[in-house]
Coordinates of C-alpha atoms and ligand atoms in Angstrom, one line a residue:
Chain A
M22 CA -16.8 9.6 -1.4
T23 CA -16.4 6.8 1.2
A24 CA -13.5 4.4 1.6
E25 CA -14.3 1.1 -0.1
P26 CA -13.9 -2.1 1.9
L27 CA -11.0 -4.2 0.8
P28 CA -11.5 -7.6 -0.8
E29 CA -10.8 -10.6 1.5
H30 CA -7.2 -11.7 1.7
P31 CA -7.0 -14.9 -0.1
D32 CA -6.0 -18.1 1.6
F33 CA -5.3 -20.7 -0.9
L34 CA -6.0 -19.3 -4.3
W35 CA -3.6 -21.5 -6.2
R36 CA -1.8 -24.8 -5.8
T37 CA 1.9 -25.2 -4.9
P38 CA 3.0 -27.9 -7.3
E39 CA 6.4 -29.5 -7.8
P40 CA 7.8 -28.4 -11.2
R41 CA 7.3 -31.0 -13.9
S42 CA 10.2 -32.0 -16.1
S43 CA 8.8 -30.3 -19.2
Y44 CA 6.2 -27.8 -20.3
D45 CA 5.0 -26.3 -23.6
V46 CA 5.8 -22.9 -22.3
V47 CA 7.9 -21.7 -19.4
I48 CA 7.5 -18.1 -18.3
V49 CA 10.1 -16.6 -16.1
G50 CA 8.8 -14.1 -13.6
A51 CA 5.5 -14.2 -11.7
G52 CA 4.8 -10.5 -11.8
G53 CA 1.6 -9.2 -13.3
H54 CA 2.9 -9.7 -16.8
G55 CA 4.0 -13.3 -16.3
L56 CA 0.7 -14.2 -14.7
A57 CA -1.4 -12.4 -17.3
T58 CA 0.6 -14.2 -20.0
A59 CA -0.1 -17.6 -18.5
Y60 CA -3.8 -16.7 -18.0
Y61 CA -4.2 -15.7 -21.6
L62 CA -2.1 -18.7 -22.9
A63 CA -4.7 -20.9 -21.3
R64 CA -7.8 -18.9 -22.0
N65 CA -7.2 -17.6 -25.5
H66 CA -5.0 -20.3 -26.9
G67 CA -5.9 -23.4 -24.9
I68 CA -2.2 -23.9 -23.9
T69 CA -2.2 -25.2 -20.3
R70 CA 1.1 -27.1 -20.1
V71 CA 2.6 -23.9 -18.8
A72 CA 4.7 -23.0 -15.8
V73 CA 5.4 -19.6 -14.3
L74 CA 8.7 -19.6 -12.5
E75 CA 9.3 -17.0 -9.8
K76 CA 12.5 -16.7 -7.8
G77 CA 10.8 -14.9 -4.9
W78 CA 7.2 -15.0 -4.0
L79 CA 4.3 -14.5 -6.4
A80 CA 4.1 -10.8 -7.6
G81 CA 6.6 -9.6 -5.0
G82 CA 8.6 -7.6 -7.6
N83 CA 7.5 -4.4 -9.2
M84 CA 4.0 -5.7 -9.2
A85 CA 4.0 -5.2 -5.4
R86 CA 5.9 -1.9 -5.6
N87 CA 4.1 0.3 -8.1
T88 CA 1.8 3.2 -7.7
T89 CA -0.9 1.4 -9.7
I90 CA -1.8 4.2 -12.1
I91 CA -3.7 2.9 -15.1
R92 CA -4.3 5.1 -18.2
S93 CA -4.0 5.0 -21.9
N94 CA -3.3 8.7 -22.9
Y95 CA -0.1 8.0 -24.8
L96 CA 0.9 10.1 -27.8
W97 CA 1.9 7.6 -30.6
D98 CA -0.6 5.4 -32.4
E99 CA 1.3 2.2 -31.5
S100 CA 1.3 3.1 -27.8
A101 CA -2.3 4.3 -27.7
A102 CA -3.4 1.1 -29.3
I103 CA -1.7 -1.3 -26.8
Y104 CA -2.5 0.8 -23.7
E105 CA -6.1 1.3 -24.7
H106 CA -6.4 -2.4 -25.4
A107 CA -5.2 -2.9 -21.8
L108 CA -7.7 -0.4 -20.5
K109 CA -10.6 -2.1 -22.2
L110 CA -9.4 -5.4 -20.8
W111 CA -9.1 -3.9 -17.3
E112 CA -12.8 -2.7 -17.6
R113 CA -14.0 -6.3 -18.0
L114 CA -11.4 -8.3 -16.0
P115 CA -13.0 -8.1 -12.5
E116 CA -16.1 -9.8 -13.9
E117 CA -14.2 -12.2 -16.1
L118 CA -11.8 -13.2 -13.2
D119 CA -14.7 -13.1 -10.7
Y120 CA -12.6 -11.1 -8.4
D121 CA -13.1 -7.5 -7.3
F122 CA -9.6 -6.0 -7.3
L123 CA -11.0 -2.5 -6.9
F124 CA -10.4 -1.1 -10.3
S125 CA -11.5 2.5 -9.8
Q126 CA -11.9 4.7 -12.9
R127 CA -11.5 8.0 -11.0
G128 CA -9.7 9.7 -13.9
V129 CA -6.2 11.1 -14.3
L130 CA -5.1 14.7 -14.6
N131 CA -1.7 15.4 -16.3
L132 CA -0.8 19.0 -15.3
A133 CA 0.7 21.6 -17.5
H134 CA 3.0 24.2 -15.9
T135 CA 4.6 25.8 -18.9
L136 CA 3.5 27.0 -22.3
Q137 CA 5.3 24.1 -23.8
D138 CA 3.4 21.7 -21.4
V139 CA 0.2 23.3 -22.5
R140 CA 0.9 22.8 -26.2
E141 CA 2.1 19.3 -25.7
G142 CA -1.0 18.5 -23.6
V143 CA -3.5 20.0 -26.2
R144 CA -1.7 18.1 -28.9
R145 CA -1.9 14.8 -27.0
V146 CA -5.6 15.3 -26.3
G147 CA -6.1 15.6 -30.1
A148 CA -4.0 12.6 -30.8
N149 CA -5.8 10.6 -28.1
R150 CA -9.2 11.4 -29.5
L151 CA -8.1 10.4 -33.0
N152 CA -7.2 7.0 -31.5
G153 CA -10.5 6.6 -29.7
V154 CA -8.9 7.3 -26.3
D155 CA -11.1 9.5 -24.0
A156 CA -9.3 12.8 -23.4
E157 CA -10.2 16.4 -22.5
W158 CA -8.3 19.6 -22.1
L159 CA -9.2 21.4 -18.9
E160 CA -8.5 25.0 -17.9
P161 CA -7.3 25.7 -14.4
D162 CA -10.8 26.4 -13.0
E163 CA -12.0 23.1 -14.5
V164 CA -9.0 21.3 -13.0
A165 CA -10.0 22.7 -9.6
K166 CA -13.4 21.3 -10.0
V167 CA -12.1 17.8 -10.7
C168 CA -9.6 18.0 -7.8
P169 CA -10.6 20.7 -5.3
I170 CA -7.5 20.2 -3.0
L171 CA -5.2 21.0 -5.9
N172 CA -3.6 24.5 -5.7
V173 CA -4.3 26.3 -9.0
S174 CA -3.4 29.7 -7.7
P175 CA -1.3 31.7 -10.2
R176 CA 1.1 32.6 -7.4
T177 CA 2.9 29.2 -7.1
R178 CA 6.4 28.7 -8.5
Y179 CA 5.1 26.6 -11.3
P180 CA 1.4 27.5 -11.7
V181 CA -1.1 25.0 -13.1
L182 CA -1.9 26.3 -16.6
G183 CA -4.3 23.5 -17.4
A184 CA -4.3 19.8 -17.6
T185 CA -5.3 16.9 -19.8
F186 CA -7.9 14.7 -18.2
Q187 CA -8.7 11.1 -19.0
P188 CA -11.9 10.1 -17.1
R189 CA -11.6 6.4 -17.7
A190 CA -8.1 6.2 -16.2
G191 CA -7.7 5.1 -12.6
I192 CA -6.1 2.8 -10.1
A193 CA -6.5 -0.8 -9.0
K194 CA -5.4 -2.9 -6.0
H195 CA -2.2 -4.3 -7.5
D196 CA -1.8 -7.4 -5.2
H197 CA -5.3 -8.4 -5.8
V198 CA -4.9 -8.1 -9.5
A199 CA -2.0 -10.5 -9.3
W200 CA -3.9 -12.9 -7.1
A201 CA -7.0 -12.8 -9.3
L202 CA -4.9 -13.7 -12.4
A203 CA -3.0 -16.3 -10.5
R204 CA -6.1 -18.0 -9.3
R205 CA -7.6 -18.2 -12.7
A206 CA -4.4 -19.4 -14.4
D207 CA -4.1 -22.1 -11.7
M208 CA -7.7 -23.1 -12.2
L209 CA -6.9 -23.5 -16.0
G210 CA -4.0 -25.8 -15.2
V211 CA -1.0 -23.5 -15.1
D212 CA 1.7 -24.4 -12.6
L213 CA 2.8 -21.4 -10.5
I214 CA 6.1 -22.2 -9.0
Q215 CA 7.5 -19.9 -6.4
G216 CA 11.1 -19.9 -4.9
C217 CA 12.3 -21.1 -8.3
E218 CA 15.1 -19.0 -9.8
V219 CA 16.1 -19.4 -13.4
T220 CA 19.9 -19.5 -13.3
G221 CA 20.6 -20.5 -16.9
F222 CA 19.2 -21.9 -20.1
L223 CA 19.3 -25.3 -21.7
K224 CA 20.4 -25.1 -25.3
D225 CA 20.5 -27.3 -28.3
G226 CA 22.8 -25.5 -30.6
D227 CA 21.4 -22.0 -30.8
R228 CA 17.9 -23.1 -29.7
V229 CA 16.7 -22.7 -26.2
V230 CA 15.1 -26.0 -25.0
G231 CA 14.6 -25.2 -21.4
V232 CA 15.9 -23.5 -18.2
E233 CA 18.2 -24.3 -15.4
T234 CA 16.8 -23.5 -12.0
N235 CA 17.6 -24.0 -8.3
L236 CA 14.9 -26.7 -8.4
G237 CA 16.6 -28.5 -11.4
R238 CA 16.2 -28.5 -15.1
I239 CA 12.9 -27.8 -16.8
H240 CA 12.4 -28.4 -20.5
A241 CA 10.3 -26.1 -22.5
G242 CA 9.0 -25.7 -26.0
R243 CA 9.2 -22.0 -25.7
V244 CA 10.6 -19.7 -22.9
G245 CA 9.2 -16.3 -22.3
L246 CA 11.0 -13.8 -20.1
A247 CA 8.9 -11.4 -18.0
A248 CA 11.5 -10.5 -15.5
A249 CA 11.1 -6.7 -15.5
G250 CA 14.3 -5.0 -14.0
H251 CA 16.3 -8.2 -14.3
S252 CA 15.6 -8.9 -18.0
S253 CA 19.1 -8.1 -19.2
V254 CA 20.8 -10.0 -16.4
L255 CA 18.7 -13.1 -17.4
A256 CA 19.0 -12.6 -21.2
E257 CA 22.8 -12.4 -20.9
R258 CA 22.7 -16.0 -19.6
A259 CA 21.2 -17.0 -22.9
G260 CA 23.9 -15.1 -24.8
L261 CA 21.4 -12.3 -25.6
R262 CA 22.1 -8.6 -25.2
L263 CA 19.1 -6.3 -24.6
P264 CA 18.9 -2.5 -25.1
V265 CA 17.7 -1.9 -21.6
Q266 CA 19.1 -0.2 -18.5
S267 CA 17.9 -0.9 -15.0
H268 CA 17.2 2.0 -12.7
P269 CA 15.8 2.3 -9.2
L270 CA 12.3 3.9 -9.0
Q271 CA 10.9 4.9 -5.7
A272 CA 7.5 5.4 -4.2
L273 CA 6.1 6.3 -0.8
V274 CA 2.9 6.4 1.1
S275 CA 1.5 8.6 3.9
E276 CA -0.4 7.3 6.9
L277 CA -4.2 6.8 6.4
H278 CA -6.4 9.8 5.8
E279 CA -10.1 10.4 5.2
P280 CA -10.9 10.4 1.5
V281 CA -9.7 13.8 0.3
H282 CA -8.2 13.2 -3.2
P283 CA -10.8 12.1 -5.7
T284 CA -8.6 11.5 -8.8
V285 CA -5.0 10.8 -9.9
V286 CA -2.8 13.8 -10.4
M287 CA 0.5 13.6 -12.3
S288 CA 2.9 16.4 -13.1
N289 CA 5.8 15.9 -15.5
H290 CA 7.3 19.3 -14.9
V291 CA 7.6 19.3 -11.1
H292 CA 7.6 15.5 -11.3
V293 CA 5.3 14.0 -8.7
Y294 CA 2.2 11.8 -9.1
V295 CA -0.4 11.3 -6.4
S296 CA -3.5 9.3 -5.8
Q297 CA -5.2 8.2 -2.6
A298 CA -5.4 4.4 -2.1
H299 CA -8.7 2.8 -1.2
K300 CA -7.6 2.4 2.4
G301 CA -6.7 6.1 2.6
E302 CA -2.9 6.4 2.1
L303 CA -1.6 9.1 -0.2
V304 CA 0.5 7.2 -2.7
M305 CA 3.2 9.2 -4.4
G306 CA 5.9 8.5 -7.0
A307 CA 8.4 10.5 -8.9
G308 CA 11.1 9.8 -11.5
V309 CA 13.8 7.2 -11.7
D310 CA 17.3 7.8 -10.3
A311 CA 19.6 8.7 -13.1
Y312 CA 22.1 6.0 -12.4
N313 CA 21.8 2.2 -13.1
G314 CA 21.1 0.2 -10.0
Y315 CA 19.7 -3.0 -8.6
G316 CA 19.7 -2.0 -5.0
Q317 CA 15.9 -1.5 -4.7
R318 CA 16.4 1.8 -3.0
G319 CA 17.1 5.2 -4.5
S320 CA 18.4 8.6 -3.5
F321 CA 17.0 10.7 -0.8
H322 CA 17.0 13.9 -2.9
V323 CA 14.5 12.4 -5.3
I324 CA 12.1 12.0 -2.4
E325 CA 12.8 15.5 -1.2
R326 CA 12.0 17.0 -4.6
Q327 CA 8.9 15.0 -5.1
M328 CA 7.6 16.0 -1.6
A329 CA 8.4 19.7 -2.2
A330 CA 6.4 19.5 -5.4
A331 CA 3.5 17.6 -3.7
V332 CA 3.2 20.1 -0.9
E333 CA 3.2 23.1 -3.3
L334 CA 0.5 21.5 -5.4
F335 CA -1.5 20.1 -2.4
P336 CA -1.0 22.5 0.5
V337 CA -3.3 20.3 2.5
F338 CA -0.6 17.6 2.5
A339 CA 1.9 19.7 4.5
R340 CA 1.1 17.9 7.7
A341 CA 0.8 14.4 6.3
H342 CA 3.5 12.0 7.5
V343 CA 5.5 9.6 5.3
L344 CA 4.8 6.1 6.6
R345 CA 6.9 4.0 4.2
T346 CA 9.2 4.4 1.2
W347 CA 10.5 1.7 -1.1
G348 CA 12.1 1.1 -4.4
G349 CA 11.7 -1.2 -7.4
I350 CA 14.0 -1.9 -10.3
V351 CA 12.7 -0.9 -13.7
D352 CA 14.2 -1.6 -17.1
V353 CA 14.2 1.4 -19.4
T354 CA 14.7 1.2 -23.2
P355 CA 16.2 4.0 -25.3
D356 CA 12.8 5.1 -26.6
A357 CA 10.9 4.5 -23.4
S358 CA 8.7 1.8 -25.1
P359 CA 8.6 -1.9 -24.2
I360 CA 10.0 -4.8 -26.2
I361 CA 7.6 -7.7 -26.7
G362 CA 8.5 -10.4 -29.2
A363 CA 11.0 -12.9 -30.5
T364 CA 14.7 -12.7 -30.0
P365 CA 17.6 -13.8 -32.2
V366 CA 17.8 -16.9 -29.9
E367 CA 15.3 -19.4 -31.2
N368 CA 12.4 -20.3 -28.8
L369 CA 13.4 -17.4 -26.5
Y370 CA 10.9 -14.5 -26.3
V371 CA 11.0 -11.3 -24.2
N372 CA 8.5 -9.0 -22.6
C373 CA 10.6 -6.3 -21.1
G374 CA 11.5 -2.6 -21.1
W375 CA 8.2 -1.4 -19.6
G376 CA 10.3 0.9 -17.5
T377 CA 8.2 2.9 -15.0
G378 CA 4.8 2.2 -16.6
G379 CA 4.1 -1.4 -17.2
F380 CA 1.4 -2.0 -14.5
K381 CA -1.3 -0.3 -16.6
A382 CA -0.3 -2.5 -19.5
T383 CA -0.5 -5.8 -17.6
P384 CA -3.6 -7.3 -19.4
A385 CA -2.4 -6.2 -22.9
A386 CA 1.2 -7.3 -22.2
G387 CA -0.2 -10.7 -21.2
W388 CA -2.6 -10.8 -24.2
T389 CA 0.0 -10.0 -26.8
F390 CA 2.9 -12.0 -25.2
A391 CA 0.6 -15.1 -25.0
H392 CA -0.3 -14.7 -28.6
T393 CA 3.4 -14.5 -29.6
L394 CA 4.4 -17.5 -27.4
A395 CA 1.4 -19.5 -28.7
T396 CA 1.9 -18.8 -32.4
G397 CA 5.5 -17.7 -32.7
E398 CA 4.3 -14.6 -34.4
P399 CA 3.6 -11.1 -33.1
H400 CA 0.0 -9.9 -32.5
P401 CA -0.7 -6.7 -34.5
L402 CA -0.6 -4.8 -31.2
N403 CA 2.9 -5.9 -30.3
A404 CA 4.4 -6.1 -33.8
P405 CA 5.7 -2.5 -33.6
F406 CA 7.4 -3.3 -30.3
A407 CA 9.9 -5.8 -31.7
L408 CA 13.5 -5.8 -30.8
E409 CA 14.4 -5.0 -34.5
R410 CA 13.2 -1.4 -34.2
F411 CA 16.5 -0.4 -32.7
T412 CA 18.2 -1.6 -35.9
T413 CA 15.6 -0.3 -38.4
G414 CA 15.1 3.0 -36.5
A415 CA 11.3 2.6 -36.3
L416 CA 11.4 3.8 -32.7
I417 CA 8.3 4.6 -30.7
D418 CA 9.7 7.5 -28.8
E419 CA 7.5 8.1 -25.8
H420 CA 10.2 9.8 -23.8
G421 CA 8.8 13.3 -23.3
A422 CA 5.9 12.6 -25.7
A423 CA 3.7 10.6 -23.3
A424 CA 2.3 12.2 -20.2
V425 CA 5.4 11.4 -18.2
A426 CA 7.0 8.0 -18.8
H427 CA 4.8 6.0 -16.4
Chain B
M22 CA 22.4 9.2 -1.6
L23 CA 25.8 8.4 -3.1
L24 CA 29.1 9.9 -2.0
I25 CA 31.2 10.2 -5.1
T26 CA 34.8 11.3 -5.2
C27 CA 35.7 13.8 -8.0
P28 CA 39.4 13.2 -8.9
W29 CA 40.0 16.9 -8.7
C30 CA 37.6 18.2 -6.0
G31 CA 37.3 15.2 -3.6
P32 CA 34.2 13.6 -2.1
R33 CA 30.9 15.3 -2.8
D34 CA 27.2 14.4 -2.6
E35 CA 25.6 12.8 -5.6
T36 CA 23.5 15.9 -6.2
E37 CA 26.6 17.8 -7.3
Y38 CA 27.0 15.4 -10.3
H39 CA 25.4 14.6 -13.5
Y40 CA 25.2 10.9 -14.7
G41 CA 26.6 10.0 -18.1
G42 CA 26.0 6.3 -18.5
Q43 CA 28.5 3.6 -19.4
A44 CA 32.2 4.5 -19.7
H45 CA 34.7 3.3 -22.2
V46 CA 32.4 3.3 -25.2
P47 CA 34.6 4.4 -28.1
Y48 CA 33.2 6.1 -31.1
P49 CA 33.4 3.8 -34.1
E50 CA 36.8 4.1 -35.8
R51 CA 35.4 3.8 -39.3
P52 CA 31.8 5.0 -39.0
A53 CA 31.1 4.8 -42.8
D54 CA 31.8 1.0 -42.7
L55 CA 29.3 0.1 -40.0
T56 CA 26.3 -2.1 -40.7
D57 CA 22.9 -1.2 -39.3
E58 CA 23.4 -3.8 -36.6
Q59 CA 26.7 -2.3 -35.6
W60 CA 25.2 1.2 -35.5
A61 CA 22.4 -0.1 -33.4
A62 CA 24.9 -1.7 -31.0
Y63 CA 26.9 1.5 -30.8
V64 CA 23.9 3.9 -30.3
F65 CA 21.4 1.8 -28.3
Y66 CA 23.1 -1.1 -26.6
R67 CA 25.0 -0.7 -23.3
D68 CA 26.1 -3.1 -20.6
N69 CA 23.7 -3.4 -17.7
P70 CA 25.5 -5.5 -15.1
K71 CA 24.4 -6.4 -11.6
G72 CA 27.7 -5.7 -10.0
P73 CA 30.8 -3.6 -10.8
F74 CA 30.0 -1.1 -13.6
A75 CA 32.4 1.6 -15.1
E76 CA 30.3 4.7 -15.7
R77 CA 30.8 8.4 -16.4
W78 CA 29.9 11.3 -14.1
M79 CA 30.3 15.0 -14.5
H80 CA 30.9 17.3 -11.6
G81 CA 28.2 19.9 -12.5
T82 CA 28.4 22.2 -9.5
G83 CA 32.1 21.8 -9.0
C84 CA 34.9 21.7 -11.6
R85 CA 32.5 20.7 -14.4
R86 CA 34.8 18.0 -15.6
W87 CA 33.9 14.5 -16.6
F88 CA 35.5 11.5 -15.0
N89 CA 34.8 7.7 -14.5
V90 CA 33.5 5.8 -11.5
L91 CA 33.6 2.1 -10.9
R92 CA 30.5 1.4 -8.9
D93 CA 28.7 -1.8 -7.7
T94 CA 25.2 -1.5 -9.1
A95 CA 23.9 -4.1 -6.6
T96 CA 25.3 -2.6 -3.4
H97 CA 25.7 1.1 -4.5
E98 CA 29.3 0.9 -3.3
V99 CA 31.6 3.3 -5.1
L100 CA 34.7 1.2 -5.7
A101 CA 37.0 3.8 -7.5
S102 CA 36.9 7.0 -9.4
Y103 CA 39.5 7.9 -12.0
R104 CA 40.3 10.3 -14.8
L105 CA 39.1 9.7 -18.4
D106 CA 42.6 9.0 -19.6
E107 CA 43.1 6.3 -17.0
P108 CA 42.2 2.6 -17.6
R109 CA 39.5 0.9 -15.6
P110 CA 41.0 -0.2 -12.3
G111 CA 41.6 -3.9 -12.0
G112 CA 41.9 -4.3 -15.8
N113 CA 38.9 -5.7 -17.7
R114 CA 38.3 -2.6 -19.9
Ligands
LIG16 C1 7.9 2.6 -7.6 C2 7.3 2.1 -8.8 C3 6.1 2.8 -9.3 C4 5.5 2.3 -10.4 N1 4.3 2.9 -10.8 C5 3.6 2.5 -11.9 C6 2.3 3.1 -12.1 O1 1.8 3.9 -11.4 N2 1.7 2.6 -13.3 C7 2.2 1.7 -14.1 O2 1.6 1.4 -15.1 N3 3.5 1.1 -13.8 C8 4.1 1.5 -12.7 N4 5.4 0.9 -12.4 C9 6.0 0.0 -13.3 C10 5.4 -1.4 -13.2 O3 5.5 -1.8 -11.8 C11 6.2 -2.4 -14.0 O4 6.4 -1.9 -15.3 C12 5.6 -3.8 -14.1 O5 5.2 -4.2 -12.8 C13 6.5 -4.8 -14.8 O6 6.0 -6.0 -15.1 P1 5.8 -7.2 -14.0 O7 4.6 -6.8 -13.2 O8 5.8 -8.5 -14.6 O9 7.2 -7.1 -13.2 P2 7.6 -7.7 -11.8 O10 6.4 -7.7 -10.9 O11 8.8 -7.0 -11.3 O12 7.9 -9.2 -12.2 C14 9.1 -9.7 -12.6 C15 9.3 -10.9 -11.7 O13 10.4 -11.7 -12.3 C16 11.1 -12.3 -11.2 N5 12.4 -12.7 -11.6 C17 13.5 -11.9 -12.0 N6 14.5 -12.7 -12.3 C18 14.1 -14.0 -12.1 C19 14.8 -15.2 -12.3 N7 16.1 -15.3 -12.7 N8 14.1 -16.4 -12.1 C20 12.8 -16.3 -11.7 N9 12.1 -15.2 -11.5 C21 12.8 -14.0 -11.7 C22 11.1 -11.2 -10.1 O14 11.3 -11.7 -8.8 C23 9.7 -10.6 -10.3 O15 8.7 -11.1 -9.4 C24 6.0 1.3 -11.2 C25 7.2 0.7 -10.8 C26 7.8 1.0 -9.6 C27 9.1 0.3 -9.2
LIG17 ZN1 35.2 18.3 -9.4

């Protein structure tokens, strides 16, 4: 295994236009989801009078902060369908976008440390296979073959009793994913407008007809929110309440190392997940802080616990140094599944609630949200993820069911 | 790491506490009369402000009692902590 060279840093991959006074569709938030939505609006639906408005810089939110794990081994049929659609899109996107963003299908191990973990993992492998998702159950000695630096000794505090393995899972270079989508969307005529904060909504009665921004008013046929952690803050300005709670989620990286870690390892029980970036950093994440927060930093004890878990699982990391830690703000729903669809406010659509795991869904979120914005109707893949499920009770409860909620 | 003041035990590290979400969410007075929408609102919808937020915490490794905290979710500043039978400081619920 050798470190792959990074793609060139782009110079001018997209234009920097002044906002026009009106668009067919305005998307709020130029994270991966907003950009993918704009790309598919143009590519799949021929709708190019589209603006993506970003208060900061393009893809500087959670898109720039996540640990880039891509997989589709979710338990429920609805989730498996949308995440597997995403994975299939990931597999063809580098060629389609003509941009090598280092999508690396190095596989993911989800470790089991208790008998209940084992049962849940074996069940999920069965469910995955029934849904056409590649999945295997591995015994500890097989786990060690996939990831030789992992400590599978029975003498640790929480021994590895086995793992699920999805060989097609992996990681991608997140910034480059965003730039690749942005470049193509721009080429197709989409206006990407940075430094443009949506501060309110233009309404005609109960209908949204545009947005107020620091750069003035922009009229829109339809408005799609893709604002991740700030979804509810924004929706409130349109008089809409969303069942999401915003939490800080942290990640960290070590200094650069030779390639030592060939796959992605996640553990729900001791809660750490680790991969090695293309350049050589060990990239690690853990769970959200329990409390609500917008501060883009979390608590130190979360880092302490994830490091303790990492060092026990990977003794070889004991001397690695932490180079950088950071936090993002993720919006979590009561059933840990996203909300993509219409809202009670006419012409206002939401894509939110992806919580700690929306990066992997980026292409499918864009695909289905674009369909919904173009037609006013849900795509079969996002129909189950409507806001109404909290009233009907048709929840897609991935909390504890998925291989950790990421 | 937050420094939170338990009304009974005084200031302690965040790790001594358990988080309980939004405070002042009353159980419906006449549950049998609620529509599906009202039940959904009660069960699944909570405030999520960027700014002062009244929330519940439990002093798990101390007195094990629940109490309320008024905290700024943008700055992490703990503005007040108070007993469950006390109103939110500064009015406004
Ligand atoms: C530490 C961390 C680790 C993660 N790890 C993983 C992982 O390994 N795998 C995975 O699948 N997912 C992961 N995630 C989750 C993933 O990053 C998110 O679910 C996903 O990025 C959300 O979609 P997005 O990319 O559009 O969000 P963002 O990139 O956050 O985009 C939202 C954008 O909206 C903008 N915005 C907000 N309000 C306004 C406004 N009023 N006006 C204009 N613009 C506005 C923001 O500035 C931001 O750029 C992780 C997240 C974090 C924080
Ligand atoms: Zn106490």
